[in-house]
Structure formats: structure tokens, C-alpha cells
PDB file of C-alpha atoms in Angstrom:
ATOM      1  CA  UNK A   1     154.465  28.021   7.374  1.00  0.00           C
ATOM      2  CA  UNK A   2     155.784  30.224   4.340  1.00  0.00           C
ATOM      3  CA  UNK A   3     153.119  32.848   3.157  1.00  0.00           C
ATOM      4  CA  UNK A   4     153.289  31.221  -0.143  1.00  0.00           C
ATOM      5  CA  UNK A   5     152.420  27.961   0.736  1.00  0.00           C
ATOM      6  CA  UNK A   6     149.334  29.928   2.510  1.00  0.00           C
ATOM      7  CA  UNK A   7     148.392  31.969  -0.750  1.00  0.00           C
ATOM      8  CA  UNK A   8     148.296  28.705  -2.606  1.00  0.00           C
ATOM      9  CA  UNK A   9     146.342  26.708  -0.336  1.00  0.00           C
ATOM     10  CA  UNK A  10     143.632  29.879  -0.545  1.00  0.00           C
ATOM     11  CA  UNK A  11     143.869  30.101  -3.918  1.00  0.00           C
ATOM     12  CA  UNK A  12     143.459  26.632  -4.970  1.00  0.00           C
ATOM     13  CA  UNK A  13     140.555  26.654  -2.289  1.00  0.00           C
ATOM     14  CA  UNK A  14     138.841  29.347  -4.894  1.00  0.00           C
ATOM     15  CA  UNK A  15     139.632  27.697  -7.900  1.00  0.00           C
ATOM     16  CA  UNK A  16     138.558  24.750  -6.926  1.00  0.00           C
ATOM     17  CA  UNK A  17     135.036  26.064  -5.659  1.00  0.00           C
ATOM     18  CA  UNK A  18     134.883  28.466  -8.982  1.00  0.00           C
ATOM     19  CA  UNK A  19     134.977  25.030 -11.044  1.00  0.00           C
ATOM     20  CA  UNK A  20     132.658  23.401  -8.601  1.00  0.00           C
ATOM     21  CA  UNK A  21     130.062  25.640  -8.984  1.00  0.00           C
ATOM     22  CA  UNK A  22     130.267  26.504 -12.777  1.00  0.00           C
ATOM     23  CA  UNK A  23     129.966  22.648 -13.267  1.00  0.00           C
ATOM     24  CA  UNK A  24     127.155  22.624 -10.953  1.00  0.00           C
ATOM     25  CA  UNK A  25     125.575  25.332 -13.141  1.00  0.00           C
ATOM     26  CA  UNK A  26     126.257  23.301 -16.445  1.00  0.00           C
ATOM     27  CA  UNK A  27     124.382  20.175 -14.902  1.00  0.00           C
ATOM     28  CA  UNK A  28     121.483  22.471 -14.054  1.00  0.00           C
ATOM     29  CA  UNK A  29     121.202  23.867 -17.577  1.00  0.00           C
ATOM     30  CA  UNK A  30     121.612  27.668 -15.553  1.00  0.00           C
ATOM     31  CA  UNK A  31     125.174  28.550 -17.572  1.00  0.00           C
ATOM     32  CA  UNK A  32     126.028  31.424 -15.455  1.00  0.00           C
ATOM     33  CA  UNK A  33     129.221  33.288 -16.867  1.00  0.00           C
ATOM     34  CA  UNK A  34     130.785  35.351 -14.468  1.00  0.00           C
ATOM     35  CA  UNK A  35     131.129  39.187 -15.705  1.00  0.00           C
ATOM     36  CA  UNK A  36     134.824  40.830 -16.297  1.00  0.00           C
ATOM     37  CA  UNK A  37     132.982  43.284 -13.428  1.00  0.00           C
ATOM     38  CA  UNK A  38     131.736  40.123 -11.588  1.00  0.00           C
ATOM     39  CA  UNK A  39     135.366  38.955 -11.362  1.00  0.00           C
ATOM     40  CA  UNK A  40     136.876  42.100 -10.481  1.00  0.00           C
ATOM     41  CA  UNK A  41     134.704  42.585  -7.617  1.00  0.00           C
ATOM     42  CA  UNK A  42     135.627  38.454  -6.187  1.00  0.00           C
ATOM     43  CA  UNK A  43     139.096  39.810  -6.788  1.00  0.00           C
ATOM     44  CA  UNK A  44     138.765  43.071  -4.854  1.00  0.00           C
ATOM     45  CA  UNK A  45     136.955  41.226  -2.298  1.00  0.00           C
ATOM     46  CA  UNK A  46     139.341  38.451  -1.507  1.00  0.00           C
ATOM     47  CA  UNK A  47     141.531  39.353   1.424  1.00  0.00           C
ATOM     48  CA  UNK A  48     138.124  40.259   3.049  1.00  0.00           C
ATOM     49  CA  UNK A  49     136.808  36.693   1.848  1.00  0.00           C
ATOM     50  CA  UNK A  50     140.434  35.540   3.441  1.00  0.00           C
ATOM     51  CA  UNK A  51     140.007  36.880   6.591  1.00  0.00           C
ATOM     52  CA  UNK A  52     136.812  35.826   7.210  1.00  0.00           C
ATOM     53  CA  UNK A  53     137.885  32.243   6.445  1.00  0.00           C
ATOM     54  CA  UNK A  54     140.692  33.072   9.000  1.00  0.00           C
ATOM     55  CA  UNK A  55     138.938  34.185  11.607  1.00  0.00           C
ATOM     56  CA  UNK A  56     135.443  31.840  11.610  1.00  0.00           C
ATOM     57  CA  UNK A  57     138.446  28.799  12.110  1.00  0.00           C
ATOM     58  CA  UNK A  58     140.245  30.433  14.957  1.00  0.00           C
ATOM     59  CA  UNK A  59     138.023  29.202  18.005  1.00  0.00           C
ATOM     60  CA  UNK A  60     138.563  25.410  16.816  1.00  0.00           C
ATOM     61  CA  UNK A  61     142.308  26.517  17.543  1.00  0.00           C
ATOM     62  CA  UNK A  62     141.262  26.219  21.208  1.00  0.00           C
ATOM     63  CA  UNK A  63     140.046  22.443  21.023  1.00  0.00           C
ATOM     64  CA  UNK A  64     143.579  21.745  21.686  1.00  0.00           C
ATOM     65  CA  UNK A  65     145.564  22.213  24.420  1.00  0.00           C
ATOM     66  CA  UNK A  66     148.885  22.432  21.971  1.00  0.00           C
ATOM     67  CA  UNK A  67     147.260  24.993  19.721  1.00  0.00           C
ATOM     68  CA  UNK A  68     144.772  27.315  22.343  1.00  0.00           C
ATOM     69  CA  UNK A  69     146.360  30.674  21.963  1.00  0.00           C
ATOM     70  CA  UNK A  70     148.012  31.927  25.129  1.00  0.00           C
ATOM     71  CA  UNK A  71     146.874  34.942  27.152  1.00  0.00           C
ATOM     72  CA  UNK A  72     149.626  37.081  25.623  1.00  0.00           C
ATOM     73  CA  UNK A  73     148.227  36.516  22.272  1.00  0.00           C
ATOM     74  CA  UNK A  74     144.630  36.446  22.645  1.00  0.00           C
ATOM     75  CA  UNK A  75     145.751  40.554  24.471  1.00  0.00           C
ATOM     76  CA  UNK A  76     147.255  40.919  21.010  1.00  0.00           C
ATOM     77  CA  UNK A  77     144.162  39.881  19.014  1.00  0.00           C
ATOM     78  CA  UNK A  78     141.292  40.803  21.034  1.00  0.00           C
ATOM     79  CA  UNK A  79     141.552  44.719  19.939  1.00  0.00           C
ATOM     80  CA  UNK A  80     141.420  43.641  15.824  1.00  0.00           C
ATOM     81  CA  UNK A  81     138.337  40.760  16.382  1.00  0.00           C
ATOM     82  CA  UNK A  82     136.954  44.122  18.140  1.00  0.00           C
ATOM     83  CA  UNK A  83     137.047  46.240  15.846  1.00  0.00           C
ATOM     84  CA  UNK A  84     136.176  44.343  12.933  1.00  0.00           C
ATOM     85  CA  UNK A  85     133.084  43.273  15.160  1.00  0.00           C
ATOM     86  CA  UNK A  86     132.487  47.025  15.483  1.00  0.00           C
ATOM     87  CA  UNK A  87     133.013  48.005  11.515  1.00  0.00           C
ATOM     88  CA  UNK A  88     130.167  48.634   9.670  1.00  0.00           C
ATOM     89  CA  UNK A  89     132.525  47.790   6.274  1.00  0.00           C
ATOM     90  CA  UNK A  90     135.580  45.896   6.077  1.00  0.00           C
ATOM     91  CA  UNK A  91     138.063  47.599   3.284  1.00  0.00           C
ATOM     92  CA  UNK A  92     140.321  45.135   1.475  1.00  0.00           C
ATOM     93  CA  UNK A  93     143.252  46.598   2.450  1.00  0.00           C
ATOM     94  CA  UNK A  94     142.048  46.470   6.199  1.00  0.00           C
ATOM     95  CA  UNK A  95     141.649  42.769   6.001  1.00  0.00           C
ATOM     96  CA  UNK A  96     144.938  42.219   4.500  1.00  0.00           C
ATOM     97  CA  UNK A  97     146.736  44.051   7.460  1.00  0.00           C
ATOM     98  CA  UNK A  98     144.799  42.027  10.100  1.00  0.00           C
ATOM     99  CA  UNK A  99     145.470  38.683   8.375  1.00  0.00           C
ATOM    100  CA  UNK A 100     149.176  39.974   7.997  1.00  0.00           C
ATOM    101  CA  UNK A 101     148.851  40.752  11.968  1.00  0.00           C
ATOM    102  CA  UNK A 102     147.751  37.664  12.844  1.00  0.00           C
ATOM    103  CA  UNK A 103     149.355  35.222  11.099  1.00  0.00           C
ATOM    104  CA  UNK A 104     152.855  36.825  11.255  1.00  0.00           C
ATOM    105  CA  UNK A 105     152.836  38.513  14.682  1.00  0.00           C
ATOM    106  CA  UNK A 106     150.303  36.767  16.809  1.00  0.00           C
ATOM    107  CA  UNK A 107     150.195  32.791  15.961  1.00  0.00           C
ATOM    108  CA  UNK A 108     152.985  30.321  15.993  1.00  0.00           C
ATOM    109  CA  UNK A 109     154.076  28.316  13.171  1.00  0.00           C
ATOM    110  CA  UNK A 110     152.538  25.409  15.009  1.00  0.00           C
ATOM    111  CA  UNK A 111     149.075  27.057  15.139  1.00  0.00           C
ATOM    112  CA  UNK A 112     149.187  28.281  11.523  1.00  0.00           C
ATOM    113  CA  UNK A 113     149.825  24.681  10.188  1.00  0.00           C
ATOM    114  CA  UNK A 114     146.915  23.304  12.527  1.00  0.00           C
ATOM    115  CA  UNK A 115     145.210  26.350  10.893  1.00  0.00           C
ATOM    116  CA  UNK A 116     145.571  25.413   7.168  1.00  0.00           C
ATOM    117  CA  UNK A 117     144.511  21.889   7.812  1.00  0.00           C
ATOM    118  CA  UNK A 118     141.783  23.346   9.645  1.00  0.00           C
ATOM    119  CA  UNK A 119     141.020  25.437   5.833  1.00  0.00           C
ATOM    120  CA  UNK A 120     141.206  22.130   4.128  1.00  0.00           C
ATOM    121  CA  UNK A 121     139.012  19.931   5.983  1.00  0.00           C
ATOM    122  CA  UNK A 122     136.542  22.723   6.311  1.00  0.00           C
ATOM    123  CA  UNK A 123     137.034  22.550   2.263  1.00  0.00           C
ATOM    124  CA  UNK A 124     136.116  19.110   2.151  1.00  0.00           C
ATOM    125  CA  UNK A 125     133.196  18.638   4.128  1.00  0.00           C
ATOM    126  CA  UNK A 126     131.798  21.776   1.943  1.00  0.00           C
ATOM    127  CA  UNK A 127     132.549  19.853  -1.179  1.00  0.00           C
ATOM    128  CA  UNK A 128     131.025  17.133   0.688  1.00  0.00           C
ATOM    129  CA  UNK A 129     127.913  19.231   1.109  1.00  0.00           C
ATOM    130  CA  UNK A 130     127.842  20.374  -2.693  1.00  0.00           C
ATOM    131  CA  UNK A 131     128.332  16.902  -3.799  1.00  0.00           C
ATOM    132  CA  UNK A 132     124.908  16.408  -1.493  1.00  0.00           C
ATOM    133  CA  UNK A 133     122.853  19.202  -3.196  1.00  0.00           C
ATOM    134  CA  UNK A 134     123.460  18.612  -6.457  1.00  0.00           C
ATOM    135  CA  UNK A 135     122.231  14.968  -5.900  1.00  0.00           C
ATOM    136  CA  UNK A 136     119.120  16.075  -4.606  1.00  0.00           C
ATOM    137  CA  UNK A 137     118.724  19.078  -7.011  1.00  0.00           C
ATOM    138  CA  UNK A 138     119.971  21.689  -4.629  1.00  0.00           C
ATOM    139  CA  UNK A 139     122.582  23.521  -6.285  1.00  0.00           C
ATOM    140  CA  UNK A 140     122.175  27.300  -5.085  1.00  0.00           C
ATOM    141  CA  UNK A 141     125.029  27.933  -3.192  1.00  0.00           C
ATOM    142  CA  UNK A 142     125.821  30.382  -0.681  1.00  0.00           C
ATOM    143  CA  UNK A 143     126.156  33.602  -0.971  1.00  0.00           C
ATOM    144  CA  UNK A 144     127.904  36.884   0.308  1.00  0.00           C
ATOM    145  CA  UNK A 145     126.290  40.154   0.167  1.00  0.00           C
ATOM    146  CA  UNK A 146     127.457  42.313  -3.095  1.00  0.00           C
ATOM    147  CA  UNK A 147     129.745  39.396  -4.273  1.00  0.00           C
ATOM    148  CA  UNK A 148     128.639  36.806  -7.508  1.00  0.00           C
ATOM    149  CA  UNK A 149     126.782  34.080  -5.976  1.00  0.00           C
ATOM    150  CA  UNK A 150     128.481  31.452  -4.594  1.00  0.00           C
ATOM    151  CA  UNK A 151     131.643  32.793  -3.037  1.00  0.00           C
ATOM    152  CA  UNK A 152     129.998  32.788   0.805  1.00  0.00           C
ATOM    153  CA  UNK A 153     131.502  28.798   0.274  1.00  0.00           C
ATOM    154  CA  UNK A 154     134.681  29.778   1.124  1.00  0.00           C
ATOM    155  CA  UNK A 155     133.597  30.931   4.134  1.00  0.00           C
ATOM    156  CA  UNK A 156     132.276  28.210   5.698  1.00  0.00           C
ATOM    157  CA  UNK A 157     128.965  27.807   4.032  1.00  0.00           C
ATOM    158  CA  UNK A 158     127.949  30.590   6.064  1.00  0.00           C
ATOM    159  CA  UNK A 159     127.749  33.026   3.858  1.00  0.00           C
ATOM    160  CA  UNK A 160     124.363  33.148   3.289  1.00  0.00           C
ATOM    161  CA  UNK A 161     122.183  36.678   2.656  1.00  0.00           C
ATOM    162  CA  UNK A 162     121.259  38.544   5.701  1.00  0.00           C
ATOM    163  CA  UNK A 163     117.802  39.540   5.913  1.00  0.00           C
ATOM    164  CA  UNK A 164     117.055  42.921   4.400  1.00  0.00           C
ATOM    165  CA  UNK A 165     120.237  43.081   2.270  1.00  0.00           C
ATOM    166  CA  UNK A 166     120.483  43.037  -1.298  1.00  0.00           C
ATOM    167  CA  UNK A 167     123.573  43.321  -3.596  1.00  0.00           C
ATOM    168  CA  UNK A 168     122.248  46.518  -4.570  1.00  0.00           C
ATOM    169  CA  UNK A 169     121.936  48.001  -1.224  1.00  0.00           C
ATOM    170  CA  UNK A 170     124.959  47.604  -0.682  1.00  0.00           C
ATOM    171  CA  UNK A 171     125.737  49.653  -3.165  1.00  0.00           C
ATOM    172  CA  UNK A 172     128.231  46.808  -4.807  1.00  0.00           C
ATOM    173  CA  UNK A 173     130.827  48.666  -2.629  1.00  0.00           C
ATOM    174  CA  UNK A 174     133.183  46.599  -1.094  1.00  0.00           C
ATOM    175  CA  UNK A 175     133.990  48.240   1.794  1.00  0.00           C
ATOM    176  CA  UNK A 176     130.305  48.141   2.817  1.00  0.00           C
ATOM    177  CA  UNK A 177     130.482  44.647   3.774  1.00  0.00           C
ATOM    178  CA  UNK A 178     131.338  43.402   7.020  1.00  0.00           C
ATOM    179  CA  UNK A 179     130.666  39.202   7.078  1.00  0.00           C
ATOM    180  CA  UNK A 180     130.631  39.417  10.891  1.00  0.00           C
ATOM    181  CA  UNK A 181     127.963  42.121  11.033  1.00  0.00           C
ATOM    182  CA  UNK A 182     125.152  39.975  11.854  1.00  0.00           C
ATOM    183  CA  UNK A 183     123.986  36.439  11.721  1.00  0.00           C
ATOM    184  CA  UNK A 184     125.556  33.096  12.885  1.00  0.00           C
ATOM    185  CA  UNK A 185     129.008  34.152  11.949  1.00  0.00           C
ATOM    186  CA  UNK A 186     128.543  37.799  14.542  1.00  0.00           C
ATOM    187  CA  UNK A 187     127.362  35.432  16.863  1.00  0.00           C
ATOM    188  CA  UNK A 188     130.021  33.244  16.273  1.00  0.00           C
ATOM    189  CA  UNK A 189     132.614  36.209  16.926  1.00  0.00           C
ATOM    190  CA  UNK A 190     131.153  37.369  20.064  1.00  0.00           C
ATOM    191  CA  UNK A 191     131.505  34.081  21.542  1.00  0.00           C
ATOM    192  CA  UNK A 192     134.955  33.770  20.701  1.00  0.00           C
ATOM    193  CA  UNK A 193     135.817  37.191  21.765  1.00  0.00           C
ATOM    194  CA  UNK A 194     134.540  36.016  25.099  1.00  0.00           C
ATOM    195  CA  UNK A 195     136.346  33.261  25.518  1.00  0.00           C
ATOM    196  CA  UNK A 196     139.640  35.196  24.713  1.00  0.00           C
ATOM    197  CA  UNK A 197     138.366  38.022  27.357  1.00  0.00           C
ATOM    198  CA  UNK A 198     138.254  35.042  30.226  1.00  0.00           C
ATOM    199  CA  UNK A 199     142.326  33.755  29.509  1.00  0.00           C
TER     200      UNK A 199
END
């Protein structure tokens, strides 16, 4: 699939959940404008927020026969699922050259298109979920350490704070944040890794 069509699909994934939640915040009176700072920082952080999106969808790849990456490729992406399992920080530019690596040198056309309807279902059933939370008066939505609240959506929903971390402790630097550092999503990755380790 064309990288445009990709950068599309992700984009119109983030405006849709920006809208989302600043009507979420309307209904519950909270009117929380985002900062020019605020939306410099999402910015900054997206190819992080993309590969993370990436990545968390990659083991569903191997409910299907037609779509399970081979043992050639799963050599090819075991050492960069390492080593961002290993990083303490992933930089931007980092994540843009392992999303570049794996969607243009390691998947197949035919896995990439399973993998963007993968992205939009997962998109759905968080909608799905917001829709839910708002009815019942639950309308604080995930979020990603040192990014404006609500951005950990994109991600799966699981985006939430780790214990012990704080926006400020991470010093609002982006290349302090690693989303597979610790909690379901690192446990999440290890499995996966494991699997890849056994083709």
C-alpha cells in the first residue's frame, strides 16, 4: 500500500480522536484547550505514537496463516523489537526509521493492508469504548507519559500512566519515553518477540 494512503489513514486516526475528545471535554463542562507547546510536543511525538500503534498490532498479523510473517522476516525484525525493548527513550527520528524498516523492507504489501485494517478496527472498537464512557460519565481518557492527555488512544487504549511517572519526570523530553518500557504493552512485546524467536 502507498505510504500516503498510510499517512492518511494515521492522520485521520488523530484527528478524529483530537475531535473526540475535545467534544468529550465540552459535554463535561472541562474545556481543555490544547497549548501551541501542548501541540508541538503531540507533533514531535508522533512517529513514536506511530510506531507504537505499529508494533502493539503486529502479533494479530500471526492469527493468519496468509499474513504470519515468515522466518526470514521475523530474522529481519527481531534485532529492532530488541532494541526498542532495550531503549530507555525512543527519539522521533528513531521511530520513523524503524517504521520505514518495517513497513518498506520487512512486510509484504499483503501484510501491510491486513495491517491498516487491523489500525481501523482497533479505531473503532476504541471509539466504541469512548462512546461507553461518556455515557456513564467516564470521559478521562488514556494517557501517555509527557504527552497532553488523551493521545495513549491511539495506541490501543493502552496508554495509560505507569506507576511512578509523571509528565514532569520525564522531563517533557521526548526522547525519554519508551511506550514498551513497562506495563501490559512490555509484556505484550516480550511475548511477541518470543514467538518470532521460535519460527
Amino acid at each position: 500500500m502507498p505510504k500516503t494512503t498510510r499517512t492518511t489513514l494515521t492522520l485521520t486516526a488523530l484527528a478524529f480522536t483530537t475531535l473526540t475528545l475535545g467534544a468529550a471535554s465540552a459535554q463535561t463542562g472541562t474545556q481543555r484547550q490544547m497549548t501551541p507547546e501542548m501541540q508541538a510536543r503531540m507533533k514531535a511525538m508522533q512517529p513514536v505514537t506511530d510506531l507504537a500503534q505499529t508494533v502493539r498490532l503486529l502479533p494479530d498479523l500471526e492469527q493468519n496463516k496468509a499474513t504470519a510473517l515468515t522466518r526470514a522476516q521475523a530474522k529481519q525484525l527481531l534485532p529492532i523489537l530488541t532494541t526498542i525493548q532495550k531503549a530507555t527513550g525512543v527519539q522521533p527520528n528513531d521511530a520513523k526509521k524503524y517504521l520505514t524498516q518495517i513497513e518498506d523492507k520487512i512486510l509484504t504489501a499483503k501484510q501491510l493492508t491486513a495491517l491498516d485494517s487491523l489500525m481501523l478496527k482497533a479505531e473503532q472498537d476504541r471509539e466504541a469504548r469512548r462512546t461507553q464512557a461518556q455515557r456513564s460519565g467516564q470521559t478521562q481518557g488514556q494517557r501517555v507519559p509527557g504527552l497532553p492527555g488523551g493521545l495513549g488512544t491511539l495506541m490501543g487504549g493502552q496508554g495509560q500512566r505507569p506507576a511512578g511517572q509523571t509528565g514532569q519526570g520525564q522531563g517533557g523530553q521526548s526522547g525519554q519515553f519508551n511506550p514498551f518500557k513497562q506495563g501490559r504493552m512490555a509484556e505484550q512485546l516480550g511475548a511477541y518477540i518470543k514467538v518470532l524467536q521460535k519460527k
